[in-house]
Amino acid sequence: MQTTFIMIKPDGVQRGLVANIIGRFETKGLRLVGLRQLTPSMELAETHYAVHKERPFYGGLIEFITSGPVVAMAWTGVDAISVARNIIGPTDGRVAAPGTIRGDLAMDIGHNVIHGSDGEDTAKFELGLWFPDGLVDWARDAERHIYE
């Protein structure tokens, strides 16, 4: 099992897409083990996106991500990182395939509704940052019907 970090960005929250997005991950078979809604502080946003600090879009990204509430989530499952990234789709919603979150719900590269960890190291960092008190350890009885 693997755990990944997913964040519904302010545009997704403001557009009322939270239930739709959560449903896609649950329907696929991932298990929600962390959930919190908050408006990120400047410090949290800057730490999360530090890898982009030298990029020209960094200032706008920080302003956007701190502009309103986000929904931070942790999802667990077999190959959860790659499964989640396939559900999300590529960064630019204009070229994302229909059926993906961004393909169905995003029209812009900057306001693209959702963020997902891109690898195990990133997931570990992001989960520790957004869920400093840890995650909920529970088992879903239905998992025996999801995985071999």
One Martini backbone bead per residue (centre of mass of N, CA, C, O) as a GRO file, in nm:
protein
  148
    1MET     BB    1   0.100   0.033   0.016
    2GLN     BB    2   0.003   0.375  -0.060
    3THR     BB    3   0.057   0.729  -0.006
    4THR     BB    4  -0.119   1.033  -0.092
    5PHE     BB    5  -0.132   1.369  -0.199
    6ILE     BB    6  -0.427   1.583  -0.198
    7MET     BB    7  -0.546   1.897  -0.358
    8ILE     BB    8  -0.798   2.121  -0.336
    9LYS     BB    9  -0.834   2.404  -0.476
   10PRO     BB   10  -0.990   2.704  -0.462
   11ASP     BB   11  -1.152   2.658  -0.728
   12GLY     BB   12  -1.283   2.387  -0.641
   13VAL     BB   13  -1.426   2.493  -0.391
   14GLN     BB   14  -1.583   2.740  -0.517
   15ARG     BB   15  -1.727   2.532  -0.738
   16GLY     BB   16  -1.826   2.264  -0.586
   17LEU     BB   17  -1.610   1.986  -0.628
   18VAL     BB   18  -1.551   1.800  -0.385
   19ALA     BB   19  -1.743   1.554  -0.409
   20ASN     BB   20  -1.665   1.470  -0.693
   21ILE     BB   21  -1.364   1.417  -0.632
   22ILE     BB   22  -1.386   1.216  -0.402
   23GLY     BB   23  -1.556   1.006  -0.561
   24ARG     BB   24  -1.332   0.919  -0.761
   25PHE     BB   25  -1.143   0.787  -0.551
   26GLU     BB   26  -1.346   0.593  -0.421
   27THR     BB   27  -1.440   0.443  -0.677
   28LYS     BB   28  -1.154   0.327  -0.742
   29GLY     BB   29  -1.041   0.238  -0.418
   30LEU     BB   30  -0.955   0.444  -0.241
   31ARG     BB   31  -0.839   0.556   0.088
   32LEU     BB   32  -0.935   0.770   0.334
   33VAL     BB   33  -0.681   0.918   0.584
   34GLY     BB   34  -0.717   1.237   0.509
   35LEU     BB   35  -0.883   1.551   0.629
   36ARG     BB   36  -0.873   1.907   0.535
   37GLN     BB   37  -0.982   2.242   0.593
   38LEU     BB   38  -0.806   2.533   0.454
   39THR     BB   39  -0.620   2.828   0.479
   40PRO     BB   40  -0.329   2.890   0.369
   41SER     BB   41  -0.045   2.989   0.455
   42MET     BB   42   0.230   3.133   0.344
   43GLU     BB   43   0.428   2.927   0.466
   44LEU     BB   44   0.294   2.670   0.359
   45ALA     BB   45   0.301   2.741   0.057
   46GLU     BB   46   0.610   2.791   0.032
   47THR     BB   47   0.692   2.508   0.121
   48HIS     BB   48   0.536   2.340  -0.085
   49TYR     BB   49   0.653   2.539  -0.344
   50ALA     BB   50   0.975   2.563  -0.335
   51VAL     BB   51   1.053   2.427  -0.614
   52HIS     BB   52   0.926   2.709  -0.766
   53LYS     BB   53   1.072   2.979  -0.677
   54GLU     BB   54   1.224   3.046  -0.973
   55ARG     BB   55   0.962   3.074  -1.105
   56PRO     BB   56   0.747   3.296  -1.265
   57PHE     BB   57   0.470   3.171  -1.114
   58TYR     BB   58   0.505   3.172  -0.800
   59GLY     BB   59   0.354   3.423  -0.691
   60GLY     BB   60   0.074   3.345  -0.810
   61LEU     BB   61   0.052   3.071  -0.668
   62ILE     BB   62   0.056   3.174  -0.377
   63GLU     BB   63  -0.183   3.364  -0.401
   64PHE     BB   64  -0.388   3.148  -0.484
   65ILE     BB   65  -0.352   2.928  -0.248
   66THR     BB   66  -0.426   3.178  -0.026
   67SER     BB   67  -0.729   3.283  -0.123
   68GLY     BB   68  -0.842   3.006   0.006
   69PRO     BB   69  -0.980   2.724   0.042
   70VAL     BB   70  -0.873   2.392   0.103
   71VAL     BB   71  -0.836   2.033   0.030
   72ALA     BB   72  -0.681   1.803   0.229
   73MET     BB   73  -0.540   1.480   0.129
   74ALA     BB   74  -0.534   1.122   0.205
   75TRP     BB   75  -0.438   0.837   0.004
   76THR     BB   76  -0.495   0.480  -0.010
   77GLY     BB   77  -0.306   0.231  -0.206
   78VAL     BB   78  -0.232   0.073  -0.475
   79ASP     BB   79  -0.048   0.286  -0.637
   80ALA     BB   80  -0.164   0.577  -0.553
   81ILE     BB   81  -0.001   0.783  -0.715
   82SER     BB   82  -0.061   0.685  -1.009
   83VAL     BB   83  -0.363   0.665  -0.984
   84ALA     BB   84  -0.414   0.964  -0.914
   85ARG     BB   85  -0.278   1.088  -1.168
   86ASN     BB   86  -0.482   0.958  -1.364
   87ILE     BB   87  -0.733   1.097  -1.248
   88ILE     BB   88  -0.631   1.394  -1.286
   89GLY     BB   89  -0.412   1.463  -1.487
   90PRO     BB   90  -0.279   1.698  -1.651
   91THR     BB   91  -0.210   2.023  -1.580
   92ASP     BB   92  -0.356   2.092  -1.851
   93GLY     BB   93  -0.694   2.105  -1.905
   94ARG     BB   94  -0.695   2.147  -2.226
   95VAL     BB   95  -0.531   1.843  -2.260
   96ALA     BB   96  -0.699   1.675  -2.096
   97ALA     BB   97  -0.868   1.402  -2.058
   98PRO     BB   98  -1.146   1.273  -2.065
   99GLY     BB   99  -1.227   1.166  -1.719
  100THR     BB  100  -1.063   1.360  -1.590
  101ILE     BB  101  -1.052   1.609  -1.382
  102ARG     BB  102  -0.920   1.820  -1.574
  103GLY     BB  103  -1.078   1.741  -1.833
  104ASP     BB  104  -1.366   1.815  -1.692
  105LEU     BB  105  -1.283   2.094  -1.487
  106ALA     BB  106  -1.043   2.231  -1.656
  107MET     BB  107  -0.915   2.551  -1.837
  108ASP     BB  108  -0.632   2.578  -1.680
  109ILE     BB  109  -0.306   2.582  -1.560
  110GLY     BB  110  -0.353   2.750  -1.290
  111HIS     BB  111  -0.668   2.663  -1.277
  112ASN     BB  112  -0.666   2.304  -1.194
  113VAL     BB  113  -0.815   2.221  -0.896
  114ILE     BB  114  -0.545   2.021  -0.855
  115HIS     BB  115  -0.328   1.824  -0.641
  116GLY     BB  116  -0.045   1.588  -0.683
  117SER     BB  117   0.169   1.372  -0.618
  118ASP     BB  118   0.481   1.266  -0.805
  119GLY     BB  119   0.596   1.097  -0.551
  120GLU     BB  120   0.722   0.953  -0.273
  121ASP     BB  121   0.886   1.192  -0.159
  122THR     BB  122   0.667   1.405  -0.195
  123ALA     BB  123   0.447   1.270  -0.030
  124LYS     BB  124   0.596   1.264   0.239
  125PHE     BB  125   0.633   1.568   0.262
  126GLU     BB  126   0.333   1.661   0.228
  127LEU     BB  127   0.207   1.493   0.456
  128GLY     BB  128   0.381   1.621   0.685
  129LEU     BB  129   0.288   1.915   0.634
  130TRP     BB  130  -0.045   1.873   0.635
  131PHE     BB  131  -0.005   1.609   0.860
  132PRO     BB  132   0.143   1.636   1.160
  133ASP     BB  133  -0.066   1.429   1.326
  134GLY     BB  134  -0.148   1.246   1.106
  135LEU     BB  135  -0.328   0.953   1.036
  136VAL     BB  136  -0.585   0.732   0.958
  137ASP     BB  137  -0.621   0.405   1.089
  138TRP     BB  138  -0.786   0.198   0.848
  139ALA     BB  139  -1.026  -0.049   0.740
  140ARG     BB  140  -1.169  -0.185   0.450
  141ASP     BB  141  -1.370  -0.445   0.382
  142ALA     BB  142  -1.383  -0.406   0.056
  143GLU     BB  143  -1.081  -0.466  -0.030
  144ARG     BB  144  -1.132  -0.770  -0.108
  145HIS     BB  145  -1.288  -0.646  -0.381
  146ILE     BB  146  -1.030  -0.485  -0.511
  147TYR     BB  147  -0.806  -0.687  -0.423
  148GLU     BB  148  -0.599  -0.977  -0.447
   0.00000   0.00000   0.00000
